[in-house]
């Protein structure tokens, strides 16, 4: 069945890597869990749209996998399609104090890139081992700092295949939640409005947040 699905998705024009019965444990921080019936690594937004549309037409369940941080996968695995966005759709593009980051971009990498440019507002992300897409969905943060505070716009792939832009107010950010949590769709990218600051001061705060998180939430 998995091989037939793989061939079918390829026939729809999906260009990225497709793996059948791929173990998901190694792709999570807990390192446990069974296989995905079909694991697809899209090359870009068009590939992600292709996979979602294909799964919907065939009535297949589908899920999105980012960095796999604190994600528990059952030993029996996951049936249907798992769309993995880590290290794809991961561009980080700065224009002045604004940055557009793809869903698969590492949150710590984004925080460090902003600090190098003397841009404040995302320093807390240095200690959160996740991707931008997941961070937006759950409004990731550390104490009073949340990514929703700096989100200007979210580009989102709806379940029906439409790609829409959601301005800040439409995202309905709350404590560890947003308009996208529990919703069938895919965050494609987020535009963040940061604040110019002294690079040394930004990097110092970034280091403090990172060390504080390690001390309070030791991963070992």
XYZ file of C-alpha atoms in Angstrom:
220
model
C 0.000 0.000 0.000
C 2.737 2.466 0.966
C 4.658 1.879 -2.258
C 1.499 2.401 -4.313
C 0.884 5.701 -2.492
C 4.461 6.746 -3.111
C 4.150 6.124 -6.851
C 0.793 7.884 -6.920
C 2.141 11.026 -5.228
C 5.124 11.093 -7.575
C 2.736 10.837 -10.481
C 0.948 13.953 -9.239
C 4.140 15.931 -9.811
C 5.652 15.943 -6.307
C 9.375 16.596 -6.802
C 10.798 16.127 -3.314
C 11.910 12.989 -1.528
C 9.216 10.409 -0.755
C 9.877 7.571 1.695
C 7.563 4.711 2.613
C 7.341 3.200 6.111
C 10.025 5.612 7.338
C 10.783 5.493 11.112
C 9.854 8.803 12.754
C 11.639 8.251 16.081
C 15.010 9.580 14.841
C 13.252 12.741 13.661
C 12.006 13.669 17.139
C 13.789 14.841 20.274
C 12.410 11.848 22.214
C 13.899 9.458 19.606
C 11.006 7.004 19.860
C 8.047 6.074 17.690
C 6.990 3.988 14.734
C 7.032 4.697 10.996
C 5.164 7.075 8.736
C 3.266 5.227 6.053
C 4.444 7.937 3.675
C 6.985 10.646 4.518
C 7.311 13.476 2.013
C 10.017 16.156 2.078
C 8.780 18.998 -0.160
C 11.266 21.042 -2.126
C 9.237 24.232 -1.837
C 5.792 25.725 -1.315
C 4.485 24.318 -4.598
C 5.549 20.835 -3.524
C 3.820 21.230 -0.147
C 0.628 22.378 -1.892
C 0.832 19.429 -4.266
C 1.129 16.924 -1.407
C -1.727 18.392 0.624
C -4.047 18.561 -2.392
C -3.166 14.974 -3.309
C -3.869 13.682 0.205
C -7.187 15.528 0.377
C -8.381 14.186 -2.954
C -7.674 10.650 -1.792
C -9.167 11.114 1.639
C -5.824 10.402 3.338
C -4.964 11.741 6.769
C -1.974 14.083 6.675
C 0.181 15.792 9.271
C 3.056 18.260 9.359
C 6.395 17.487 11.010
C 8.926 20.199 11.801
C 11.864 19.680 14.140
C 10.007 17.033 16.159
C 10.596 18.884 19.434
C 8.743 17.239 22.341
C 6.711 15.179 19.886
C 5.620 11.687 20.908
C 4.969 9.226 18.081
C 3.140 6.003 18.899
C 4.979 2.705 18.380
C 2.423 1.762 15.733
C 3.460 4.781 13.685
C 1.328 7.113 11.589
C -0.897 6.101 8.681
C -1.325 8.428 5.749
C 1.015 11.275 4.837
C 3.577 13.076 6.999
C 4.850 16.283 5.408
C 8.245 17.184 6.826
C 9.191 20.861 6.454
C 12.443 20.921 8.447
C 15.356 22.155 6.330
C 12.989 22.955 3.461
C 11.029 26.183 3.142
C 13.711 27.392 5.541
C 14.808 30.691 4.016
C 15.584 33.654 6.272
C 15.425 36.963 4.356
C 16.089 40.324 6.023
C 14.958 43.714 4.724
C 15.864 46.406 7.207
C 14.285 45.488 10.545
C 11.826 43.059 8.928
C 12.547 39.383 8.313
C 10.590 36.743 6.417
C 11.355 33.240 7.687
C 10.140 30.007 6.137
C 8.231 27.458 8.206
C 11.170 25.064 8.221
C 13.710 27.633 9.436
C 15.302 26.864 12.791
C 14.085 29.238 15.501
C 17.542 29.377 17.190
C 19.141 30.068 13.789
C 16.686 32.906 13.196
C 17.357 34.365 16.658
C 21.108 34.286 16.096
C 20.863 35.753 12.592
C 18.777 38.633 13.954
C 21.238 39.218 16.805
C 24.124 39.405 14.330
C 22.255 42.256 12.621
C 21.432 44.042 15.865
C 17.720 43.252 15.655
C 15.803 42.620 18.879
C 12.543 40.854 19.622
C 13.322 37.216 18.971
C 16.242 36.608 21.366
C 14.229 34.129 23.459
C 14.092 31.823 20.425
C 17.728 30.847 20.872
C 16.722 28.356 23.550
C 13.685 26.850 21.806
C 14.630 23.827 19.663
C 11.924 24.142 17.046
C 11.054 25.535 13.631
C 9.347 28.811 12.790
C 6.156 27.122 11.566
C 5.583 25.275 14.815
C 6.554 28.338 16.837
C 3.853 30.377 15.092
C 1.177 27.702 15.532
C 1.755 27.419 19.294
C 2.898 31.019 19.826
C 6.160 29.785 21.317
C 7.814 31.935 23.942
C 9.733 32.241 27.151
C 8.045 33.969 30.090
C 6.549 37.257 28.845
C 8.194 37.029 25.416
C 6.256 35.332 22.597
C 6.788 35.104 18.865
C 3.280 36.454 18.336
C 4.439 39.808 19.685
C 6.619 40.353 16.627
C 4.624 38.539 13.918
C 3.444 40.954 11.242
C 2.040 38.465 8.737
C 1.676 34.694 8.309
C 1.425 33.008 4.915
C -0.720 29.906 5.297
C -1.694 26.986 3.096
C -5.346 26.225 3.738
C -6.709 22.696 3.737
C -8.486 23.399 0.431
C -5.222 24.412 -1.274
C -5.614 28.205 -1.075
C -2.591 30.208 0.099
C -3.660 33.168 2.231
C -1.946 35.903 4.211
C -3.025 36.498 7.813
C -2.146 39.847 9.352
C -1.246 39.994 13.033
C -4.745 40.644 14.377
C -6.188 37.726 12.398
C -3.675 35.307 13.928
C -5.371 35.571 17.351
C -2.252 34.870 19.354
C -2.771 33.821 22.966
C -0.822 31.900 25.577
C 0.693 28.986 23.606
C -2.012 29.159 20.991
C -3.045 30.914 17.792
C -5.712 30.814 15.092
C -3.704 28.023 13.459
C -3.585 25.605 16.365
C -5.805 22.569 15.803
C -6.527 23.752 12.272
C -5.923 21.717 9.134
C -3.391 23.647 7.103
C 0.297 24.517 6.900
C 2.169 27.632 7.999
C 4.424 28.427 5.044
C 6.271 31.487 6.348
C 6.085 34.348 8.810
C 7.039 38.001 8.492
C 8.446 39.439 11.714
C 8.865 43.090 12.645
C 11.985 43.416 14.823
C 13.575 46.406 16.569
C 17.071 47.782 15.849
C 19.346 47.643 18.891
C 22.993 47.395 19.821
C 24.239 44.008 18.514
C 26.259 43.348 21.672
C 23.213 43.987 23.879
C 21.016 41.743 21.726
C 23.575 38.923 21.819
C 23.949 39.283 25.576
C 20.187 38.899 26.082
C 20.137 35.979 23.668
C 22.799 34.198 25.698
C 20.935 34.892 28.943
C 17.685 33.438 27.588
C 19.466 30.381 26.239
C 21.272 29.691 29.514
C 18.123 30.306 31.563
C 16.150 27.812 29.513
C 18.870 25.174 29.788
C 18.984 25.648 33.557
C 15.203 25.510 34.018
C 14.388 22.904 31.371
C 17.449 20.602 31.108
C 17.087 18.391 28.059
C 19.154 15.590 29.586
